[in-house]
PDB file of C-alpha atoms in Angstrom:
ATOM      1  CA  UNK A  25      83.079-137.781-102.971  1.00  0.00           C
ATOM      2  CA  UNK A  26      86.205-138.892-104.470  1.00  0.00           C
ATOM      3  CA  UNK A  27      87.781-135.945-103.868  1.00  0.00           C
ATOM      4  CA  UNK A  28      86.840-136.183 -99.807  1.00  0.00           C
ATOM      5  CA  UNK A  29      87.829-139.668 -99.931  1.00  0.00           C
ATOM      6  CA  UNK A  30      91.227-138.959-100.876  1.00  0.00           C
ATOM      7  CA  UNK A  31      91.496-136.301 -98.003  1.00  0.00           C
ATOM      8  CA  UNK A  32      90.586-138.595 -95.596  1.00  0.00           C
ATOM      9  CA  UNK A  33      93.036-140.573 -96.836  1.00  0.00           C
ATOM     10  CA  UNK A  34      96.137-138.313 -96.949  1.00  0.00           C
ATOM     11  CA  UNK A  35      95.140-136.996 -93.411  1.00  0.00           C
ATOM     12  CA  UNK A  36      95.016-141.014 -91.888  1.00  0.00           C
ATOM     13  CA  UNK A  37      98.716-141.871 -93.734  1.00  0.00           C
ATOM     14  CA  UNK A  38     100.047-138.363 -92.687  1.00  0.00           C
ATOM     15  CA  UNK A  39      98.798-138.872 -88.566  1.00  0.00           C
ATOM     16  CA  UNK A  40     100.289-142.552 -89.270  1.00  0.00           C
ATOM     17  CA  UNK A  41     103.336-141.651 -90.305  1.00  0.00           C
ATOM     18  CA  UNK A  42     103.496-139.344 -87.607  1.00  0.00           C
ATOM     19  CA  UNK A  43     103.245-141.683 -84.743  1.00  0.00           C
ATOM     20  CA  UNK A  44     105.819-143.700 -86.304  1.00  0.00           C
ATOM     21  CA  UNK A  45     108.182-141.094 -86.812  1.00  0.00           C
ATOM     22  CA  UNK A  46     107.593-140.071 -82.850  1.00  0.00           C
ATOM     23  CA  UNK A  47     110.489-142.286 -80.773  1.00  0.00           C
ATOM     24  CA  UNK A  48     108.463-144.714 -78.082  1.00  0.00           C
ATOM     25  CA  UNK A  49     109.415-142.716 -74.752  1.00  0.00           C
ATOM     26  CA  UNK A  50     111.345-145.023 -72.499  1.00  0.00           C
ATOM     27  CA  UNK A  51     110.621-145.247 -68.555  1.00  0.00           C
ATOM     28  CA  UNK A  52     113.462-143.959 -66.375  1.00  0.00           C
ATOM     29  CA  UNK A  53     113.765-146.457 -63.412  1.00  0.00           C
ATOM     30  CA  UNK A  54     112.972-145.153 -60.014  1.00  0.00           C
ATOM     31  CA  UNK A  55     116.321-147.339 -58.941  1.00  0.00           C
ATOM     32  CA  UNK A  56     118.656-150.250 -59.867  1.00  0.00           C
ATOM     33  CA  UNK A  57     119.011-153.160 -58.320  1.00  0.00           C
ATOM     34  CA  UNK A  58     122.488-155.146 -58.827  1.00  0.00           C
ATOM     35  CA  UNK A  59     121.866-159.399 -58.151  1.00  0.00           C
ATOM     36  CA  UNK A  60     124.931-161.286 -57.125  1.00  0.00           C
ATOM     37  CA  UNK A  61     124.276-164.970 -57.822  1.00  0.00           C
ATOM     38  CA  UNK A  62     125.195-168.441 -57.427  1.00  0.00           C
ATOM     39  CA  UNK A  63     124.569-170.460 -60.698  1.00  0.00           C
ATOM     40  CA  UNK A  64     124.235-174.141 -60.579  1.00  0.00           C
ATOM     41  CA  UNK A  65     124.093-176.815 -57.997  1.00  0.00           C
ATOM     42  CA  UNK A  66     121.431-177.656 -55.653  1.00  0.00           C
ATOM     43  CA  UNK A  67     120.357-174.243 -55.406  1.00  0.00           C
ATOM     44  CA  UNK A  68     119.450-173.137 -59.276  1.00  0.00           C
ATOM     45  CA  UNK A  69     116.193-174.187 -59.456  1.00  0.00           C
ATOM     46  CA  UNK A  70     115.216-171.375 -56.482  1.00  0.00           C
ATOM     47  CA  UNK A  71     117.696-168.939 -57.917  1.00  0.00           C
ATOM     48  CA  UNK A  72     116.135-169.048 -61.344  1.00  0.00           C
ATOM     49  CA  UNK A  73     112.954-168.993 -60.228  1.00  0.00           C
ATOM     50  CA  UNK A  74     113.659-165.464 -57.871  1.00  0.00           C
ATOM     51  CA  UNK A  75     114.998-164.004 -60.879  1.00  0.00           C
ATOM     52  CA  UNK A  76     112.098-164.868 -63.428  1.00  0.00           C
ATOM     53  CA  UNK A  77     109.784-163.618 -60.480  1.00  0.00           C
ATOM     54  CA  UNK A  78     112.405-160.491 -59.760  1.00  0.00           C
ATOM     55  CA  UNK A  79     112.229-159.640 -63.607  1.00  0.00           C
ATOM     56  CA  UNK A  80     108.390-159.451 -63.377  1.00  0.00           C
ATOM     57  CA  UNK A  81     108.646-157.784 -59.864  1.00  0.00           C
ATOM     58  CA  UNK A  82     111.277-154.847 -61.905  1.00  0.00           C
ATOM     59  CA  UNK A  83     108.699-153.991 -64.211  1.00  0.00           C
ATOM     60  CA  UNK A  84     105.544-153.477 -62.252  1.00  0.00           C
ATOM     61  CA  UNK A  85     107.474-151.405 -59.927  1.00  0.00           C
ATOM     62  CA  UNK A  86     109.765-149.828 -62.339  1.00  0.00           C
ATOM     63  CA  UNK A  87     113.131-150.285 -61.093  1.00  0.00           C
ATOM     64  CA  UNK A  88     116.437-151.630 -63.561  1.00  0.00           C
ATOM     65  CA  UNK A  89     117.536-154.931 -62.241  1.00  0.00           C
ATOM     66  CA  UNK A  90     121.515-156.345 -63.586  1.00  0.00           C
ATOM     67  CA  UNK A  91     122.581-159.911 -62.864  1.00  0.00           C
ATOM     68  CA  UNK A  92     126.010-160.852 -62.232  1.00  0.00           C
ATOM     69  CA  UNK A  93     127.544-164.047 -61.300  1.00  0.00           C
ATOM     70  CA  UNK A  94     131.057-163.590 -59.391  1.00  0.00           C
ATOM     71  CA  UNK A  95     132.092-160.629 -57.385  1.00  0.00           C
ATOM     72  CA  UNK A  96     134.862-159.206 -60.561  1.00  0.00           C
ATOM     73  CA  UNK A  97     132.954-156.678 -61.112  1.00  0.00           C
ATOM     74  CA  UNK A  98     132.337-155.053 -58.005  1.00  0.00           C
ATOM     75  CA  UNK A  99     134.252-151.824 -57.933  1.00  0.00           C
ATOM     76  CA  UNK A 100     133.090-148.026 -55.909  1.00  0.00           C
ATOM     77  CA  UNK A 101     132.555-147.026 -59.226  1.00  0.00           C
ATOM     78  CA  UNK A 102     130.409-149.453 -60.183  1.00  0.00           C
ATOM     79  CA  UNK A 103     128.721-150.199 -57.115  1.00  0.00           C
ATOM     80  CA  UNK A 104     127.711-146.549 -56.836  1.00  0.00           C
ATOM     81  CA  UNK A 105     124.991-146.629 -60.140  1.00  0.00           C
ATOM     82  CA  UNK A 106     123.038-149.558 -57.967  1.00  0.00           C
ATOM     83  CA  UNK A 107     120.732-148.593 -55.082  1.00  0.00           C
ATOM     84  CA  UNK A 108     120.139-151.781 -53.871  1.00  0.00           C
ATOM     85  CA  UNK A 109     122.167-155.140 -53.705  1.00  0.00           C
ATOM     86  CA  UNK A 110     120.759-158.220 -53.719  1.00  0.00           C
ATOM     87  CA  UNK A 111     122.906-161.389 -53.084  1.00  0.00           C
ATOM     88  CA  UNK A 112     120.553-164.360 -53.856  1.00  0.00           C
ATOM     89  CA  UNK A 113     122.239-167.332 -52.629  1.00  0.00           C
ATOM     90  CA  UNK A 114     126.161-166.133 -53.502  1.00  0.00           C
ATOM     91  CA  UNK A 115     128.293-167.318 -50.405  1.00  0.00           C
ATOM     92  CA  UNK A 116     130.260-165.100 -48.209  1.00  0.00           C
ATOM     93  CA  UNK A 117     133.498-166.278 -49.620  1.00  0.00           C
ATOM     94  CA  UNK A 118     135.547-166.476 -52.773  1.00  0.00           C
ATOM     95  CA  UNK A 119     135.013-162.434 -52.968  1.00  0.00           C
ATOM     96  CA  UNK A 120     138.204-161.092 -53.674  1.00  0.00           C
ATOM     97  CA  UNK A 121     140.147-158.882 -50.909  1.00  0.00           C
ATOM     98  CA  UNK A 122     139.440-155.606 -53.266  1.00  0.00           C
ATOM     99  CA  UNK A 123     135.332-156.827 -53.352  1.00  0.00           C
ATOM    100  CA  UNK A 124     135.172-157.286 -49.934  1.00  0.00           C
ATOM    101  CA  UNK A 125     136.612-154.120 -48.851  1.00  0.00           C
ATOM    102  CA  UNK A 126     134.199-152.241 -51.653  1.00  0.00           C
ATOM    103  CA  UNK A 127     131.080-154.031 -49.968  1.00  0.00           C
ATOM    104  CA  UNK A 128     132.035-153.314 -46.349  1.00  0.00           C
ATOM    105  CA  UNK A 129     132.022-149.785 -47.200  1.00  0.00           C
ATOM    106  CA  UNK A 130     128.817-149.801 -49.314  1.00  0.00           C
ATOM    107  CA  UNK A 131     127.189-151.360 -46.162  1.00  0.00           C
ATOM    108  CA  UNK A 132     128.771-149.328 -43.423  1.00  0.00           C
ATOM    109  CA  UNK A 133     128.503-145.820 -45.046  1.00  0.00           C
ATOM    110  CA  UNK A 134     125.058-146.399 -46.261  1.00  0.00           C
ATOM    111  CA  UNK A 135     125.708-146.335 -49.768  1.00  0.00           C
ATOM    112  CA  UNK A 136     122.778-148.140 -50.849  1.00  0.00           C
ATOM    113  CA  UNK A 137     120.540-151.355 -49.135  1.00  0.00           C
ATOM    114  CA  UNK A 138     121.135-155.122 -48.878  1.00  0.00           C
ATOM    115  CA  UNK A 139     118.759-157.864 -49.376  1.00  0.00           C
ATOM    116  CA  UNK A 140     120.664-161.187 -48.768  1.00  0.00           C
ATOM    117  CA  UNK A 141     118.841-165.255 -48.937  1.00  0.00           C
ATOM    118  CA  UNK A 142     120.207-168.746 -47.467  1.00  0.00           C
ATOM    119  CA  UNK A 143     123.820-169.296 -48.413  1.00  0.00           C
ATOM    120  CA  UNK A 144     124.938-165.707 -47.589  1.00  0.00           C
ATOM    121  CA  UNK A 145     125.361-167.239 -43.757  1.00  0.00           C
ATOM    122  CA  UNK A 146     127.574-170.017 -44.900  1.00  0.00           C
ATOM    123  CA  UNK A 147     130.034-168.792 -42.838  1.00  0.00           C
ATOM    124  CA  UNK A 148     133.322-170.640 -41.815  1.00  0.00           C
ATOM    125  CA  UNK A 149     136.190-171.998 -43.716  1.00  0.00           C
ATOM    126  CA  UNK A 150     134.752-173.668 -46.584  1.00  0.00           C
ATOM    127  CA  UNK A 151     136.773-175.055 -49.976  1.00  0.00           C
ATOM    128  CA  UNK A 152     139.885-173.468 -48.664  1.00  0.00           C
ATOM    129  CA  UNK A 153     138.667-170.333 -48.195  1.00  0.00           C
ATOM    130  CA  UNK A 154     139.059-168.066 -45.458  1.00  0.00           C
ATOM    131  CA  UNK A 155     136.330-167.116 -42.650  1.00  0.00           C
ATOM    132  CA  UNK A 156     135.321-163.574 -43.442  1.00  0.00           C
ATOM    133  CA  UNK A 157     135.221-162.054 -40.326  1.00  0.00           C
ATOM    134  CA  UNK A 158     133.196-158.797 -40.949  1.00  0.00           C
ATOM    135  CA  UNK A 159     130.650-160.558 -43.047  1.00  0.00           C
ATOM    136  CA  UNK A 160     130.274-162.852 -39.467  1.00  0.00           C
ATOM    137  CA  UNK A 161     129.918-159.639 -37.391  1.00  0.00           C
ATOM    138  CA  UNK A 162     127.211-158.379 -40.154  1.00  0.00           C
ATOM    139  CA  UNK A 163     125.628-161.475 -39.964  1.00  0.00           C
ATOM    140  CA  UNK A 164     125.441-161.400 -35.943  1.00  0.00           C
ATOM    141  CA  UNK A 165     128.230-162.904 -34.763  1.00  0.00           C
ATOM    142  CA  UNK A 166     127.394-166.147 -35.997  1.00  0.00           C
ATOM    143  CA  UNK A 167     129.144-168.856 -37.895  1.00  0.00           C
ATOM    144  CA  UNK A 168     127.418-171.811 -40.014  1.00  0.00           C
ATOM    145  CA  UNK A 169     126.947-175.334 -38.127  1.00  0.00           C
ATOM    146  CA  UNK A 170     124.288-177.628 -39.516  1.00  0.00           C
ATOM    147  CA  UNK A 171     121.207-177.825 -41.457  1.00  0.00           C
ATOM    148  CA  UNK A 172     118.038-180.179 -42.697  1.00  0.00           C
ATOM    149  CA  UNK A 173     119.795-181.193 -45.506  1.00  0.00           C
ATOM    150  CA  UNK A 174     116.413-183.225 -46.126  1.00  0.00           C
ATOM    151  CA  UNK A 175     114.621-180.089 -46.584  1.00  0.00           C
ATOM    152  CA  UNK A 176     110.941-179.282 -44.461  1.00  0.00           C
ATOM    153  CA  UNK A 177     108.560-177.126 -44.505  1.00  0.00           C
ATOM    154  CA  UNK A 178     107.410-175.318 -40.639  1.00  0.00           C
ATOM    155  CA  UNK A 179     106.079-172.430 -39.536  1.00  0.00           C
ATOM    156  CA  UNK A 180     107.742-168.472 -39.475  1.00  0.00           C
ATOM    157  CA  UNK A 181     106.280-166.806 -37.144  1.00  0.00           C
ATOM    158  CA  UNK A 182     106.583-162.979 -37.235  1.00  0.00           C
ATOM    159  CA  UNK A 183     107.892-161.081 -34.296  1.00  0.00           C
ATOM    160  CA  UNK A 184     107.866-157.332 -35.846  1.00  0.00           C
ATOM    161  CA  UNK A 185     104.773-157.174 -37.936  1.00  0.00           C
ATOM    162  CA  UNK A 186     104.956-153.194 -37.342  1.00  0.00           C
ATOM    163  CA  UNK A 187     108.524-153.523 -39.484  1.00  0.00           C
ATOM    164  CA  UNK A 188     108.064-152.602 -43.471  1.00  0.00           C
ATOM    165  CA  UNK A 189     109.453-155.919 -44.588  1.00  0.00           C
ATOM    166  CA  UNK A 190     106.456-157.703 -42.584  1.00  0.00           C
ATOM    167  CA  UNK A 191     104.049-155.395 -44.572  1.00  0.00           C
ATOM    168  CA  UNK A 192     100.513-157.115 -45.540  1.00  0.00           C
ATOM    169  CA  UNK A 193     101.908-160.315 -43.677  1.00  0.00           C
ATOM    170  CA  UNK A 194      99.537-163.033 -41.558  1.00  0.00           C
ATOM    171  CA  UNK A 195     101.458-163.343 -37.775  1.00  0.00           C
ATOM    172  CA  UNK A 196     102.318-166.713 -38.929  1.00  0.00           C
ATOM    173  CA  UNK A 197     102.449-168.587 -42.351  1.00  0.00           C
ATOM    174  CA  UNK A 198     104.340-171.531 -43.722  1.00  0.00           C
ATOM    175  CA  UNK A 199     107.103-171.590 -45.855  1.00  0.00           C
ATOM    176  CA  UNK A 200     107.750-175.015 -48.003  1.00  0.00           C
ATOM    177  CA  UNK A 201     110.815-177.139 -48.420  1.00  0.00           C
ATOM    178  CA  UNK A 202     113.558-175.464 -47.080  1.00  0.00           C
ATOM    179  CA  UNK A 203     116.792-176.520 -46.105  1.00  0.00           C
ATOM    180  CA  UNK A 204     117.064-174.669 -42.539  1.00  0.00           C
ATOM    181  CA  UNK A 205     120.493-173.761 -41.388  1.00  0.00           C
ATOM    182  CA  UNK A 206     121.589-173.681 -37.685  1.00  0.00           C
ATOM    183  CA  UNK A 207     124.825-171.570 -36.531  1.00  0.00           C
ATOM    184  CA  UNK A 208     127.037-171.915 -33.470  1.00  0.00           C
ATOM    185  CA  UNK A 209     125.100-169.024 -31.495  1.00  0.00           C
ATOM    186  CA  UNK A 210     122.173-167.215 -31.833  1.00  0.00           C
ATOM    187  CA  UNK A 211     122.481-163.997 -33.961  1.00  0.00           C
ATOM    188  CA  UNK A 212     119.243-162.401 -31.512  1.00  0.00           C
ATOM    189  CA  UNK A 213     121.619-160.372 -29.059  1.00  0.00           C
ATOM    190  CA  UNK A 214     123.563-158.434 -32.047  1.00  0.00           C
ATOM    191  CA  UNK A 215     120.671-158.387 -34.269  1.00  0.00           C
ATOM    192  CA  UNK A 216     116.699-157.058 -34.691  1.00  0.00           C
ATOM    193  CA  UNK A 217     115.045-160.392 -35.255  1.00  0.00           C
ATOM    194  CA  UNK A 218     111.751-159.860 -37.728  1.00  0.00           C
ATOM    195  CA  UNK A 219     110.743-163.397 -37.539  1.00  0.00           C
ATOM    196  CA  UNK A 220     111.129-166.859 -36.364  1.00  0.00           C
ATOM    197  CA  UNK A 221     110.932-170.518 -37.298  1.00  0.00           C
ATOM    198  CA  UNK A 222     108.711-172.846 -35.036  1.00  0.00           C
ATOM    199  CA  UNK A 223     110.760-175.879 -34.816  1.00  0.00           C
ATOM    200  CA  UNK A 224     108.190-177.908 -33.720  1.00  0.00           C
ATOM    201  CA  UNK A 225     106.498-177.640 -37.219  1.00  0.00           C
ATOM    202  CA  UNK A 226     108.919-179.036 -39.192  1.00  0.00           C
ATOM    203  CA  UNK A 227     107.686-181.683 -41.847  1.00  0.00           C
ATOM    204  CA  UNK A 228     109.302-183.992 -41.880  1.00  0.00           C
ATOM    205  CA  UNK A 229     110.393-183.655 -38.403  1.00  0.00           C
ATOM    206  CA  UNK A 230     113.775-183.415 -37.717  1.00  0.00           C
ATOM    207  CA  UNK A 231     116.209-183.377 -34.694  1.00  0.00           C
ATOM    208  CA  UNK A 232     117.903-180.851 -36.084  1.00  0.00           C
ATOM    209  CA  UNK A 233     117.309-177.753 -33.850  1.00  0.00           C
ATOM    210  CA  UNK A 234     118.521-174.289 -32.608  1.00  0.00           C
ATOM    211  CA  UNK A 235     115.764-173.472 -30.296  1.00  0.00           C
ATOM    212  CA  UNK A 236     115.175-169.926 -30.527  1.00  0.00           C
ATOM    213  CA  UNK A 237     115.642-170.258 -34.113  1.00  0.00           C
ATOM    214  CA  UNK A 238     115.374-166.128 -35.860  1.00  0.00           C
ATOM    215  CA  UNK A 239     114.912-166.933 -39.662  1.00  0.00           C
ATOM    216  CA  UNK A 240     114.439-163.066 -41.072  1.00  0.00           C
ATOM    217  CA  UNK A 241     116.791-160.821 -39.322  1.00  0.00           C
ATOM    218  CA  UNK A 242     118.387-157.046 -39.780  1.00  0.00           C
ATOM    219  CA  UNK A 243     121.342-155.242 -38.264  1.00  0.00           C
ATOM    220  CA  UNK A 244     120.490-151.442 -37.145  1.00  0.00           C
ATOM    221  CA  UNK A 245     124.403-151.263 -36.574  1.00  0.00           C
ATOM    222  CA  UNK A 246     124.805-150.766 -39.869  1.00  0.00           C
ATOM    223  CA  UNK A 247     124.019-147.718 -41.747  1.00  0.00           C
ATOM    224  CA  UNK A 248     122.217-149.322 -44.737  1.00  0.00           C
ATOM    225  CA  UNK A 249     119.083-150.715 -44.743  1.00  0.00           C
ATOM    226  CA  UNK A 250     119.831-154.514 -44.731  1.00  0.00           C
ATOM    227  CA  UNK A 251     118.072-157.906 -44.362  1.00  0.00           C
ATOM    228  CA  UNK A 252     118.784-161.527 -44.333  1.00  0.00           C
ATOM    229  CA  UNK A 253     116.439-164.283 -45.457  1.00  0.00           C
ATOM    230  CA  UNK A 254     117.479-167.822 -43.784  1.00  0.00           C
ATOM    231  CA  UNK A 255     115.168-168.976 -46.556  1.00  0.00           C
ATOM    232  CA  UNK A 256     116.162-169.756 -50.090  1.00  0.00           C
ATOM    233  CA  UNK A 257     116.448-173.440 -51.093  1.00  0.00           C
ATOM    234  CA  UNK A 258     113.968-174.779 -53.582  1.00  0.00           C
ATOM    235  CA  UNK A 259     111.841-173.326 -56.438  1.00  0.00           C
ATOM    236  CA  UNK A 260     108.579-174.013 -54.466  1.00  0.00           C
ATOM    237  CA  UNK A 261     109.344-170.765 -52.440  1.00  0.00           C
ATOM    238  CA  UNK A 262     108.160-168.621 -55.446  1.00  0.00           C
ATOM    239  CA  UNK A 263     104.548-170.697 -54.945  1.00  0.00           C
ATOM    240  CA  UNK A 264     104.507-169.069 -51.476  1.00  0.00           C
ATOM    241  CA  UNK A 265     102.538-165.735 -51.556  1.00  0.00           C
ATOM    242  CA  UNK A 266     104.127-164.878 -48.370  1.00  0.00           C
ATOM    243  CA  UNK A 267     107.157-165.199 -49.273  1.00  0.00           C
ATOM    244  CA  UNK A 268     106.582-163.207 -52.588  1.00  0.00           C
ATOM    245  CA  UNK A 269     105.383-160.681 -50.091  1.00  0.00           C
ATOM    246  CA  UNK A 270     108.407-160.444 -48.319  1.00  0.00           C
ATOM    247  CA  UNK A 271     110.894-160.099 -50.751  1.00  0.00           C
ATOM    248  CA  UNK A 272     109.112-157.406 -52.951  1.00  0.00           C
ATOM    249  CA  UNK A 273     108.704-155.462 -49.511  1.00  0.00           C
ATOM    250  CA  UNK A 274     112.083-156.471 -48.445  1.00  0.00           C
ATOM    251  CA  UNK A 275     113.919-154.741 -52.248  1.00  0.00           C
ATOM    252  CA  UNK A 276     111.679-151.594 -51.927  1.00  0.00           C
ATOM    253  CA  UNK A 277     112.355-151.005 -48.145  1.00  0.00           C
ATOM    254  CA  UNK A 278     116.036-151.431 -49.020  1.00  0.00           C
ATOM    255  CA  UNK A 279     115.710-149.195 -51.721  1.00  0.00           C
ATOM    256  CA  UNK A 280     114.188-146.774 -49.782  1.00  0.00           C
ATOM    257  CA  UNK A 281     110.504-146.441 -50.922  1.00  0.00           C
ATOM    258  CA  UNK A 282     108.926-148.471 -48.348  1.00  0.00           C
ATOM    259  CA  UNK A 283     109.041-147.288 -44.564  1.00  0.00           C
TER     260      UNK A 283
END
């Protein structure tokens, strides 16, 4: 008996020592996603938020997701290991002249999707900075001109629910607390509008209008995939399962595994 015992033994500590000796086999991600940000200010709360949610987001889908907090980095080399690009909040200016021409080119030769939120339409001359004309174009021709700087909630009302980004999406839903920009035209003629905000909705109300007011927009003139959020304000957006919805669909369309 003691002799069996001993067996059994030797043959548990050997498979044990096996399994440890066996290196844990590491998931290659189906595709990277590179996040430009804007740190700080009225707009952290939401951008920390997107990227706690993002993180969780990465690993149920299985993609690599890198951070980065100015535009210094962004070289063709190193623009080329990242099949998506993700600029959550970071402003259309203060890139440098070398950054700018890098992105054009990722964006116009296809070289990977876009997925951009809120302050990437600041456009104009802001802090002594320089209108970037191409990122206007991109945009739809459109420069920045107000917003509810109170913040309100409304209605989005979807226009393309056939479109991938609009995937598993009610026709209309309601998006909390958001600080809605207007622009000096509207971006619909130069642009595929997905969805738009029902003015008449806003809470609080406010007199601050556009009219035909697109919200969720992309431009088939380019040749990557690309899509701009007007939303993307306050923390309370990652409450909204809608809007959860949206920007999962809106990184894997980009990436190219959603269509």
């Amino acid at each position: 008996m003691k002799t069996k015992n001993l067996r059994i033994a030797i043959i548990a500590f050997l498979i044990l020592m096996l399994h440890l000796s066996v290196p844990a086999v590491t998931k290659v991600p189906k595709f990277k996603v590179l996040v430009l940000t804007e740190r700080g200010g009225g707009h952290e709360g939401f951008v920390a938020a997107a990227l706690s949610w993002m993180d969780t987001l990465a690993k149920k889908e299985n993609f690599g997701l890198k951070v980065i907090n100015d535009t210094k980095e962004i070289t063709s080399d190193y623009l080329s290991n990242y099949q998506v690009f993700v600029q959550l909040n970071f402003p259309p200016y203060t890139w440098s002249d070398a950054s700018k021409a890098v992105f054009e080119k990722y964006i116009e030769e296809g070289r990977g999707g876009w997925v951009g939120f809120h302050h990437a339409t600041l456009l104009g001359e802001f802090d002594g900075y320089a209108m970037w004309n191409w990122f206007s174009g991109f945009m739809g021709d459109i420069r920045f001109k107000n917003y509810i700087a109170e913040r309100a909630s409304a209605t989005v009302r979807v226009e393309m629910p056939k479109h991938p980004v609009m995937k598993g999406l009610p026709s209309s839903f309601t998006i909390p607390d958001d600080e809605w920009y207007t622009f000096n035209k509207n971006p619909r003629p130069n642009v595929r509008v997905l969805a738009n905000v029902d003015e008449s909705t806003y809470k609080p109300v406010s007199a601050i209008k556009m009219g035909d007011h697109p919200v969720i927009w992309i431009n088939e003139k380019m040749k990557a995939r690309n899509v701009y959020f007007l939303m993307g304000h306050h923390a309370n957006l990652l409450k909204s399962q809608e809007f959860k919805k949206m920007f999962g669909n809106a990184i894997l369309w980009a990436s190219g595994r959603l269509n």
